[in-house]
PDB file of C-alpha atoms in Angstrom:
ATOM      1  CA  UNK A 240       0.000   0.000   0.000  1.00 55.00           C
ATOM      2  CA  UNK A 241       2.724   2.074   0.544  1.00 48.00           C
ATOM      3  CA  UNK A 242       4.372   1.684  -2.357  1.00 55.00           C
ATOM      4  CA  UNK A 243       1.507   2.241  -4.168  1.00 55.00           C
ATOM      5  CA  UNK A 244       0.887   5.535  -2.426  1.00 53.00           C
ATOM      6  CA  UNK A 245       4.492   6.531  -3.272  1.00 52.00           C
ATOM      7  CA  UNK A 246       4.328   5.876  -6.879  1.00 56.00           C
ATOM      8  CA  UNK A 247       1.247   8.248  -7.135  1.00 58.00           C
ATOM      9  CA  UNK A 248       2.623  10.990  -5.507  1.00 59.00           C
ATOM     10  CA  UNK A 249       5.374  10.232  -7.626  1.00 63.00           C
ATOM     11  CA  UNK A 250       3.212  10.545 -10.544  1.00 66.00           C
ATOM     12  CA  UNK A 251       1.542  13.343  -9.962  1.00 71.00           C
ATOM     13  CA  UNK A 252       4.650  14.968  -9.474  1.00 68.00           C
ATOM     14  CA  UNK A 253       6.189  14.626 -12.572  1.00 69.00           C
ATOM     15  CA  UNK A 254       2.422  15.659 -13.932  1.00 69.00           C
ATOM     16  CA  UNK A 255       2.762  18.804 -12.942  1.00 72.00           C
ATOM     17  CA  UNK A 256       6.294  19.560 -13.706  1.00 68.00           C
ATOM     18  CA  UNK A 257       5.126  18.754 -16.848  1.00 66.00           C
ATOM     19  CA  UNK A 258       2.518  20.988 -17.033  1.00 73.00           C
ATOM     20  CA  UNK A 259       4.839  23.789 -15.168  1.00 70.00           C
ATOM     21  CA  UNK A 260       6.882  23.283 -18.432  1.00 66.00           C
ATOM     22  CA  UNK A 261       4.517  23.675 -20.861  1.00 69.00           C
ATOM     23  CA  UNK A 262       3.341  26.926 -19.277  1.00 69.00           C
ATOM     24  CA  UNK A 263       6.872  28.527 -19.407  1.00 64.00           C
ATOM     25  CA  UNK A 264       7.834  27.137 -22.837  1.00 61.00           C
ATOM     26  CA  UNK A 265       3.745  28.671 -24.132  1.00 64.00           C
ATOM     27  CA  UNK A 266       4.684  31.960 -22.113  1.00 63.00           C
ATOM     28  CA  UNK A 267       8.477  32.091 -24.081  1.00 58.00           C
ATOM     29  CA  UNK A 268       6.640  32.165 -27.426  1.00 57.00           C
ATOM     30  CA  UNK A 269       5.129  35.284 -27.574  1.00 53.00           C
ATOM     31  CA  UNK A 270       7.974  36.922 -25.917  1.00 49.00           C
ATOM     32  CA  UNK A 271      10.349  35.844 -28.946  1.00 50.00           C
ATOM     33  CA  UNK A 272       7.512  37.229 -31.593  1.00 52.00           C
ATOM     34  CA  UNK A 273       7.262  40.232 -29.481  1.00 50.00           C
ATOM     35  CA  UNK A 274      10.965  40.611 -29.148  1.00 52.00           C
ATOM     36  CA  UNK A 275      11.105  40.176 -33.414  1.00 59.00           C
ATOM     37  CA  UNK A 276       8.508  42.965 -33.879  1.00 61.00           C
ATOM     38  CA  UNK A 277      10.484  45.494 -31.586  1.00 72.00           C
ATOM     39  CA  UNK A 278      13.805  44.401 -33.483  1.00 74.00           C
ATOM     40  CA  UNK A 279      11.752  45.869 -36.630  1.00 74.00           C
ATOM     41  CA  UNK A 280      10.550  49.068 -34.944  1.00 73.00           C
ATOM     42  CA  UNK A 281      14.230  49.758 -33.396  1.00 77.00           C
ATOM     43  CA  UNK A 282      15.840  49.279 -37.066  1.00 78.00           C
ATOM     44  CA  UNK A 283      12.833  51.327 -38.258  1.00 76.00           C
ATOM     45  CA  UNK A 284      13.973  54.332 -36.124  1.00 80.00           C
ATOM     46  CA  UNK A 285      17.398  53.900 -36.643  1.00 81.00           C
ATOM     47  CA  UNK A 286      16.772  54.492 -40.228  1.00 82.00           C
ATOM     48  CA  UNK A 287      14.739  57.602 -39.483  1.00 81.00           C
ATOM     49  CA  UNK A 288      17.672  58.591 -37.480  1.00 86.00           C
ATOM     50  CA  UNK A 289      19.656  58.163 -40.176  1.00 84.00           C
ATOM     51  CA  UNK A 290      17.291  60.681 -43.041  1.00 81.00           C
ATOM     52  CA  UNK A 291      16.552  63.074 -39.998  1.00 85.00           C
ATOM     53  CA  UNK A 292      20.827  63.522 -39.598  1.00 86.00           C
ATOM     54  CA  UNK A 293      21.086  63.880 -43.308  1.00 84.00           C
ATOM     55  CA  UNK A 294      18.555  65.871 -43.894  1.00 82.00           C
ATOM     56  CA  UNK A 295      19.550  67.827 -41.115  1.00 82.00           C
ATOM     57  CA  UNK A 296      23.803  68.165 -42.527  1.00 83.00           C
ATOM     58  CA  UNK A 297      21.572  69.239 -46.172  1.00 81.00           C
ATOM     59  CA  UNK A 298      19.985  71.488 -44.739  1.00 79.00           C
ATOM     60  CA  UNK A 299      23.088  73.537 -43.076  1.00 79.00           C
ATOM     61  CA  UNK A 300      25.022  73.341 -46.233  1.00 76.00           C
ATOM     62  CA  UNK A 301      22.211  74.624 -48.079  1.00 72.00           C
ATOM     63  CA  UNK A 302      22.444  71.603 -50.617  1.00 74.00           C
ATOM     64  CA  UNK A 303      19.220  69.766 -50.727  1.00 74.00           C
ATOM     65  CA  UNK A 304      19.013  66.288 -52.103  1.00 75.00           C
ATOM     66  CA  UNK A 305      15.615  65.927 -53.862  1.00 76.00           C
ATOM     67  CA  UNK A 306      15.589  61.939 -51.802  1.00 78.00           C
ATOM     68  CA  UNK A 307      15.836  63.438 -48.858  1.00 80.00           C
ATOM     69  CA  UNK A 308      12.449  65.067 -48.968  1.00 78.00           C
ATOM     70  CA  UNK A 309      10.897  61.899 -50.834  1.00 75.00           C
ATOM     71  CA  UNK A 310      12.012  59.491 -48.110  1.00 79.00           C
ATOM     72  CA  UNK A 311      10.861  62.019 -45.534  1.00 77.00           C
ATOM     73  CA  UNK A 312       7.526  61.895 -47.080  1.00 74.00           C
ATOM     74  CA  UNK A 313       7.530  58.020 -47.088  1.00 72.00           C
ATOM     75  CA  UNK A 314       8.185  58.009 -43.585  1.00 73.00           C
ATOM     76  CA  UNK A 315       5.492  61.005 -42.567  1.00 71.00           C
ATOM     77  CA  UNK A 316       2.993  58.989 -44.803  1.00 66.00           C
ATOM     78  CA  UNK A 317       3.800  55.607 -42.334  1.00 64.00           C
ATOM     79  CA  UNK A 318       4.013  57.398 -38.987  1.00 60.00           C
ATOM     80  CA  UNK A 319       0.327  59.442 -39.633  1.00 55.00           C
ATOM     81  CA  UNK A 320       0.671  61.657 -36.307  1.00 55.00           C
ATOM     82  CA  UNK A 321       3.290  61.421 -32.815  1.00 63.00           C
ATOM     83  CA  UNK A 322       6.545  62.255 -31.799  1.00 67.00           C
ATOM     84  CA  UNK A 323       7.812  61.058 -34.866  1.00 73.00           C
ATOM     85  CA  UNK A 324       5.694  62.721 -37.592  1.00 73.00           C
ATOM     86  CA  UNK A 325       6.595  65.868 -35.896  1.00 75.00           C
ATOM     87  CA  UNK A 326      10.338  65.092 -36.084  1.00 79.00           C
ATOM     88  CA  UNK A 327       9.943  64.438 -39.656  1.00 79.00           C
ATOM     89  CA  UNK A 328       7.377  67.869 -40.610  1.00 77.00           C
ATOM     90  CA  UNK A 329      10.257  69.674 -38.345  1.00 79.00           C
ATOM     91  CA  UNK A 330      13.077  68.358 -41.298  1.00 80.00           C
ATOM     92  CA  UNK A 331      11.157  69.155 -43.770  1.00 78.00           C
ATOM     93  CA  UNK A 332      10.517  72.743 -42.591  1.00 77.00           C
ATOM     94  CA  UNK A 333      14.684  73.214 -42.493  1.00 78.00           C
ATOM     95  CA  UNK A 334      14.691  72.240 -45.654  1.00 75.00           C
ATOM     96  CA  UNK A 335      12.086  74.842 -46.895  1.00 72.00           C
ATOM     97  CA  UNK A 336      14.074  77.241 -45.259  1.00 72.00           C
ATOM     98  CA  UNK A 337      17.426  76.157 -46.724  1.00 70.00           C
ATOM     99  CA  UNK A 338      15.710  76.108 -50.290  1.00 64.00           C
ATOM    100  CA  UNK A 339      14.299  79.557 -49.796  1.00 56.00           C
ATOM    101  CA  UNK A 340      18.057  81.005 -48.892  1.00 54.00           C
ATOM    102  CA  UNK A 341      19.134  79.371 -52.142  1.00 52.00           C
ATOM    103  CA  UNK A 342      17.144  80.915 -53.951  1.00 49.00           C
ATOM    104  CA  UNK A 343      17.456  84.324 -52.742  1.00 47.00           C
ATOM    105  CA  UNK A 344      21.281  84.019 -52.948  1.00 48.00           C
ATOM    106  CA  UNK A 345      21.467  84.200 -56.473  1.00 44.00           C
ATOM    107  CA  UNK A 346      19.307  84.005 -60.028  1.00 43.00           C
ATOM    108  CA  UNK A 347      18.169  80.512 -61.060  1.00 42.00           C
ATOM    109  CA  UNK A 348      21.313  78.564 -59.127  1.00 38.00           C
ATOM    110  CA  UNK A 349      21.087  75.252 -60.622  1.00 35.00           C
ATOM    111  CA  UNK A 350      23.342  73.790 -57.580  1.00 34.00           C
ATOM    112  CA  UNK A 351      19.475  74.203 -55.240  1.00 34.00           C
ATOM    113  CA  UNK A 352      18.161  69.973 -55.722  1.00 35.00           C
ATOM    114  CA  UNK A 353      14.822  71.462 -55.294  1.00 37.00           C
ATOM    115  CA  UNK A 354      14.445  72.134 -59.068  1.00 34.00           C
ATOM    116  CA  UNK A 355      11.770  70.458 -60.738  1.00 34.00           C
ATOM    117  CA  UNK A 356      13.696  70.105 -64.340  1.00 35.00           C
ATOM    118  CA  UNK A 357      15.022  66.137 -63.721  1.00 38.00           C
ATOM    119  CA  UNK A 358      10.733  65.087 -64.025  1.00 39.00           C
ATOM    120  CA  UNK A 359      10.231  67.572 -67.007  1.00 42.00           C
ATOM    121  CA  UNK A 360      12.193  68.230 -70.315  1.00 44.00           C
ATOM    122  CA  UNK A 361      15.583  70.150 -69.492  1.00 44.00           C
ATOM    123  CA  UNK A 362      15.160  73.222 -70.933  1.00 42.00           C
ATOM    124  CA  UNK A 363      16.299  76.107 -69.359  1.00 43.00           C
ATOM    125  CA  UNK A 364      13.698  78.593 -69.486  1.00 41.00           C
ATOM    126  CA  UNK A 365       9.644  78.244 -69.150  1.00 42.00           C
ATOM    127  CA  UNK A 366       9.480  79.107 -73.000  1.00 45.00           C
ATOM    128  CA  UNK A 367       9.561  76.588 -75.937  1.00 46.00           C
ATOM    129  CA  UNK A 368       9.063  73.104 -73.378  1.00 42.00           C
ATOM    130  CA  UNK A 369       8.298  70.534 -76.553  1.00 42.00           C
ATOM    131  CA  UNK A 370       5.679  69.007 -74.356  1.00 42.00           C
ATOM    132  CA  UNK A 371       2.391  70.387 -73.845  1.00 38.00           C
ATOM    133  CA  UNK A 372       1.991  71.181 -70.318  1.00 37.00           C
ATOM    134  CA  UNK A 373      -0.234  74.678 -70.130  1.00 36.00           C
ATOM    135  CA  UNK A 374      -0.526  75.967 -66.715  1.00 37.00           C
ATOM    136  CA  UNK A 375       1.852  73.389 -65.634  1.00 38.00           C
ATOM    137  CA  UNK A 376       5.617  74.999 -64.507  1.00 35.00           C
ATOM    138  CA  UNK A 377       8.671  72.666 -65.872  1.00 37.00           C
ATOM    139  CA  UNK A 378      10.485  74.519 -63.276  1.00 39.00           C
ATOM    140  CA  UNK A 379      11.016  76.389 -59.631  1.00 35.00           C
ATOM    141  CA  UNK A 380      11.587  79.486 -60.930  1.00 32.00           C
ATOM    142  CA  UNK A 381       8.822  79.928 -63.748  1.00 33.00           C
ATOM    143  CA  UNK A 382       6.642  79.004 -60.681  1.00 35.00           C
ATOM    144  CA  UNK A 383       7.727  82.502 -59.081  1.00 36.00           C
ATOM    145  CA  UNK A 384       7.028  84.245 -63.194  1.00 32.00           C
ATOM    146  CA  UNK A 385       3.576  82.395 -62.832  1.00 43.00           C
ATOM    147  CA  UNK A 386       3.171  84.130 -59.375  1.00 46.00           C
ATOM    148  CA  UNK A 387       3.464  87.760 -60.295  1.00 40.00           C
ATOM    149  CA  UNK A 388       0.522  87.625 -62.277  1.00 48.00           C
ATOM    150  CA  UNK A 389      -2.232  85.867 -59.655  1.00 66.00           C
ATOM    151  CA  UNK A 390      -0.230  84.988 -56.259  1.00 82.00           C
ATOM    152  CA  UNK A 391      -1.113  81.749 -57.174  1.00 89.00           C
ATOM    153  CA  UNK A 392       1.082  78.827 -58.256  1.00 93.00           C
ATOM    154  CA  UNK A 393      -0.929  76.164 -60.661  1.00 94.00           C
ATOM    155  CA  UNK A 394      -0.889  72.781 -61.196  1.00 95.00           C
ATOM    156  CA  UNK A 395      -2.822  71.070 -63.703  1.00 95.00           C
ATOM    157  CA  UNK A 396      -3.008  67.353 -65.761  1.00 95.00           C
ATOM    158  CA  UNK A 397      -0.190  65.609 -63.638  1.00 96.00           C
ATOM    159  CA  UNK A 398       0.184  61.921 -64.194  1.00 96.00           C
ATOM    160  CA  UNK A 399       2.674  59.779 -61.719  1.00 96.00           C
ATOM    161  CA  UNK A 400       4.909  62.879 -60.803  1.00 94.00           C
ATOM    162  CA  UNK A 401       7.152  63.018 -57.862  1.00 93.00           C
ATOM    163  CA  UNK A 402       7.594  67.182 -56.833  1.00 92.00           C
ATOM    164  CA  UNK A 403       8.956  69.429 -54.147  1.00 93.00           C
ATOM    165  CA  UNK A 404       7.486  72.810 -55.200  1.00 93.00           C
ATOM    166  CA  UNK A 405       8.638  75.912 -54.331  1.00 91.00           C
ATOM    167  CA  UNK A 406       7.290  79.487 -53.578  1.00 91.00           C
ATOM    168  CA  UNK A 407       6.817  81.892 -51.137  1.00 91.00           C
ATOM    169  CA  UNK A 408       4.979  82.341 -48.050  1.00 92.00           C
ATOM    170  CA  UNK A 409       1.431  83.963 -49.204  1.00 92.00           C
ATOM    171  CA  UNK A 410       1.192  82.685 -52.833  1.00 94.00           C
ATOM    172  CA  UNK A 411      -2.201  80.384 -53.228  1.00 94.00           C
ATOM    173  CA  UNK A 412      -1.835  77.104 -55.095  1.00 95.00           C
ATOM    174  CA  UNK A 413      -4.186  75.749 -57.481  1.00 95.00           C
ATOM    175  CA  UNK A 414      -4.114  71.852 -58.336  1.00 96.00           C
ATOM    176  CA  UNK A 415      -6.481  70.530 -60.921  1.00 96.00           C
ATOM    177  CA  UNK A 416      -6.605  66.494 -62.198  1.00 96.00           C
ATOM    178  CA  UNK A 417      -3.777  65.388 -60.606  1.00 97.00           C
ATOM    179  CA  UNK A 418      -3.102  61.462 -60.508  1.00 96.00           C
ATOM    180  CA  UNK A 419      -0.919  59.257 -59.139  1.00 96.00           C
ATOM    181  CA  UNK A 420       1.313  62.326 -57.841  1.00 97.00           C
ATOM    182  CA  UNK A 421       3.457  62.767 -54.707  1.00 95.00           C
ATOM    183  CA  UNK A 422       3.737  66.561 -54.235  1.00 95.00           C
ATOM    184  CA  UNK A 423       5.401  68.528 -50.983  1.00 93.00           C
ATOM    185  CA  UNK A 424       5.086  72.215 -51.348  1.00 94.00           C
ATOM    186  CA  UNK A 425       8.247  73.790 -49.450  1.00 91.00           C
ATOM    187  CA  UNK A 426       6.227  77.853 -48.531  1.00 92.00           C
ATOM    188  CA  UNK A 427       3.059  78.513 -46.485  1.00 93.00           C
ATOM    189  CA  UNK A 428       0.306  78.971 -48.914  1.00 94.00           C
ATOM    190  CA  UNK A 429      -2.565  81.608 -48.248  1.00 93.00           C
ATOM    191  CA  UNK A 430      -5.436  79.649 -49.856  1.00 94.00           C
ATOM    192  CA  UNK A 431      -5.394  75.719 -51.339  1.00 96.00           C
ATOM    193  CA  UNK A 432      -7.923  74.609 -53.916  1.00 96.00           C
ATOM    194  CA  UNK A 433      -8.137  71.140 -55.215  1.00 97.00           C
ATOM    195  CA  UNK A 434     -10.178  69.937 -57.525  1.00 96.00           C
ATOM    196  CA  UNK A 435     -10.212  66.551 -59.203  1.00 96.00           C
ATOM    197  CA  UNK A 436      -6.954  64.717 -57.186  1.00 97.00           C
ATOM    198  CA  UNK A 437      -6.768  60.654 -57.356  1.00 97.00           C
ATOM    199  CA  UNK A 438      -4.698  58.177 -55.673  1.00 96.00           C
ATOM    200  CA  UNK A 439      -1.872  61.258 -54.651  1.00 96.00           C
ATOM    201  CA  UNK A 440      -0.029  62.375 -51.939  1.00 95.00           C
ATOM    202  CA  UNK A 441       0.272  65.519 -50.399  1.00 95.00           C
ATOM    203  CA  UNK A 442       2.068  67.408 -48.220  1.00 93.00           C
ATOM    204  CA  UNK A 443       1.546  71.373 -47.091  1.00 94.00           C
ATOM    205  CA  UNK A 444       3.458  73.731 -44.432  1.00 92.00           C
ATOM    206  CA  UNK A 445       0.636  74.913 -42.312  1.00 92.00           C
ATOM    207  CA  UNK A 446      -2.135  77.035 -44.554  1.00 94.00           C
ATOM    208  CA  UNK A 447      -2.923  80.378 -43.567  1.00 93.00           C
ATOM    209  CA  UNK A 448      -6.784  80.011 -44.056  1.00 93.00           C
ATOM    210  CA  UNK A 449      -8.863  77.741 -46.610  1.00 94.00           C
ATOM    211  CA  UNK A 450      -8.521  74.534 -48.072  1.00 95.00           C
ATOM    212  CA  UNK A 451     -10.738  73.685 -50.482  1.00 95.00           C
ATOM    213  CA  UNK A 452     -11.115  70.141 -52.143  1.00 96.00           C
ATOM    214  CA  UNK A 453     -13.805  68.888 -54.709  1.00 95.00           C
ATOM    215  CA  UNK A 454     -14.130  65.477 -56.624  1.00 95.00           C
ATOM    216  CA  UNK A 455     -10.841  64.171 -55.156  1.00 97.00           C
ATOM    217  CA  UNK A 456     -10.457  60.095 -54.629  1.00 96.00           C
ATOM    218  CA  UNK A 457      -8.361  58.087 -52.976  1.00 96.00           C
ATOM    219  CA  UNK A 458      -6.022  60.537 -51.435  1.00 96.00           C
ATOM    220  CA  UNK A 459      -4.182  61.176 -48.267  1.00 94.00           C
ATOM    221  CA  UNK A 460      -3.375  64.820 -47.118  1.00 93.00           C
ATOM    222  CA  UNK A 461      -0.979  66.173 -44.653  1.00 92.00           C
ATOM    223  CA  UNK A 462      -1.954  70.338 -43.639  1.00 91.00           C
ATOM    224  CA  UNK A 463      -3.314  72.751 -41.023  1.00 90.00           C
ATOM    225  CA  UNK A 464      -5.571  75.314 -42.135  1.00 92.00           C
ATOM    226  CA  UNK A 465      -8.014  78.046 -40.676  1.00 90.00           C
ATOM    227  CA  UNK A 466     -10.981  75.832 -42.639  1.00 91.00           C
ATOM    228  CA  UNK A 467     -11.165  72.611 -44.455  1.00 92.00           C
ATOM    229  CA  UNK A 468     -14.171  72.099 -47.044  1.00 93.00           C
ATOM    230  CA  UNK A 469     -14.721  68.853 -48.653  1.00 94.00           C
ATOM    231  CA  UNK A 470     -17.416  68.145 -51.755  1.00 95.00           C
ATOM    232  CA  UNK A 471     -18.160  65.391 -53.820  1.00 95.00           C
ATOM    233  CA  UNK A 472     -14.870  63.273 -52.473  1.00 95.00           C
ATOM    234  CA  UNK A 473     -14.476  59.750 -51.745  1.00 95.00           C
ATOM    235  CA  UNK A 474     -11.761  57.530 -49.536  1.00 94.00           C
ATOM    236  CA  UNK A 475      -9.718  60.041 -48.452  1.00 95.00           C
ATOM    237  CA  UNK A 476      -7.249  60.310 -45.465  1.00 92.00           C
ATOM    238  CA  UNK A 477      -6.729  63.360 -43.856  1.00 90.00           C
ATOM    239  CA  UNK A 478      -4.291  64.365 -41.037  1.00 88.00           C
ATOM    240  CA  UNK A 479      -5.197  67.528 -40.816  1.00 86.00           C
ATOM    241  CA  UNK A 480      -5.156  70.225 -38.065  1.00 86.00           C
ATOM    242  CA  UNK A 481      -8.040  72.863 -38.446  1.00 86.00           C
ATOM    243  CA  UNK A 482      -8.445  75.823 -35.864  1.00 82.00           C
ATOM    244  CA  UNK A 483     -11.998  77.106 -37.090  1.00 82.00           C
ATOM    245  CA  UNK A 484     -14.536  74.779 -39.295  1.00 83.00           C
ATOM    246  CA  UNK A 485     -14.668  71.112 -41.032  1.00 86.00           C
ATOM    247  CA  UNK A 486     -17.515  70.880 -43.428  1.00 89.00           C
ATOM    248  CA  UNK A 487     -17.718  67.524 -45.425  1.00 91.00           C
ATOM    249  CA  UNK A 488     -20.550  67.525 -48.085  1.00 92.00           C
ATOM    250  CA  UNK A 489     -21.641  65.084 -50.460  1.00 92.00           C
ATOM    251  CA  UNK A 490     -18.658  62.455 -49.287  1.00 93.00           C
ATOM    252  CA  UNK A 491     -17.864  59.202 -48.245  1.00 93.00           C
ATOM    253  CA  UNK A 492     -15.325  57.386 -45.993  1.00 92.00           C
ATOM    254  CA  UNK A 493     -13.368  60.737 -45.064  1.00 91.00           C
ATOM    255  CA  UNK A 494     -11.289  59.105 -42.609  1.00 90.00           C
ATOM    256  CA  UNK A 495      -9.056  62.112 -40.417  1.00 85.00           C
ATOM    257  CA  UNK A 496      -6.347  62.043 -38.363  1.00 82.00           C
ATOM    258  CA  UNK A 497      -4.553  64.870 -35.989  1.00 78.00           C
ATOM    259  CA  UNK A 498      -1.565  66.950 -38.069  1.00 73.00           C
ATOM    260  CA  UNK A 499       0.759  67.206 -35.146  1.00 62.00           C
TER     261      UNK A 499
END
């Protein structure tokens, strides 16, 4: 009898060592996933690192490498809002600056990487472009010709276009049927009117009043504004940051975010 009562204490033992085990071992699984996923997010940030310091060294020297502002729009477009977005909007804004002090240094300096002429025909002046692009800049500085007429700077029939455009503080901007486009304007424009934008990107210093969007799908919008009006528009996202009014007519899955 005792032996009996030995060998199932005995049993019971090794039971629930057993079971002890397979709690730890079930517990050390999603510890190594977990640990994988914040390997991805610290190589992730050392890569923003990385742009931020380069972008950063650019902007001192006063040389600005057009993939420098793409890649910070890549990674403003994945973060949506936090600390990090605003470390990115932050770069971006010393780069404005440095591209504003190149061009005020000197006419037309072809050294300033903010010039639009590698995604258009090289021609050096906004006369005689073979291709027919009315409205439509081929470079930074006819967008400052186009602005002495209208204080506005106009966009129009874009098709898979990557741009950093360039102006200054006050002019409007004007986009019209743009597709497939990834556009960062580098000044702080008075007024913004969109109309007709599809599967695009863009990204605005803060606006000093209006934005104004109609027919626009599939879109995702970085801004702050006084106002934000919205007609006829469909699957946008917004991360916006509006101090007076939102009004959102005649839309469907307007999804918004905070611009911080």
């Amino acid at each position: 009898m005792l032996d009996e009562a030995a060998s199932s204490e005995s049993s019971d033992a090794i039971a629930r060592k057993k079971e002890l085990l397979m709690q730890r071992l079930q517990q050390r699984r999603p510890a190594k996933q977990s640990k994988s996923g914040t390997d991805q997010a610290k190589l992730r940030e050392e890569e923003l690192t990385e742009v931020l310091n380069r972008a950063r060294e650019q902007a001192e020297s006063g040389v600005v490498d057009e993939e420098t502002v793409k890649t910070l729009e890549s990674f403003l477009s994945l973060e949506g809002c936090g600390w990090s977005a605003k470390r990115i909007q932050s770069a971006l804004e010393l780069l404005r600056k440095a591209g504003v002090g190149a061009n005020s240094e000197g006419p037309q300096k072809s050294t300033f990487s903010f010039s639009i002429s590698k995604k258009r025909n090289n021609s050096g002046s906004s006369g005689g472009t073979p291709k027919t692009t009315p409205a439509v800049p081929s470079e930074s500085t006819s967008f400052i010709q186009k602005v002495s007429s209208d204080n506005a700077i106009s966009l129009a029939d874009l098709t898979g276009e990557t741009r950093v455009v360039t102006g200054k503080d006050g002019n409007d901007v004007k986009l019209k049927e743009i597709r497939n486009c990834r556009l960062s304007f580098t000044f702080r424009p008075s007024t913004v009117h969109i109309q007709g934008l599809y599967d695009s990107n863009l990204v605005f210093l803060p606006v000093k009043t209006s934005i104004l969007m109609h027919d626009c799908l599939r879109s995702q919008i970085f801004a702050t504004a006084q106002q934000l009006r919205i007609h006829t528009s469909n699957e946008l996202r917004l991360h916006v940051g509006v101090r007076a009014a939102v009004i959102i007519e005649s839309c469907t899955n307007i999804r918004m975010a905070p611009y911080r």
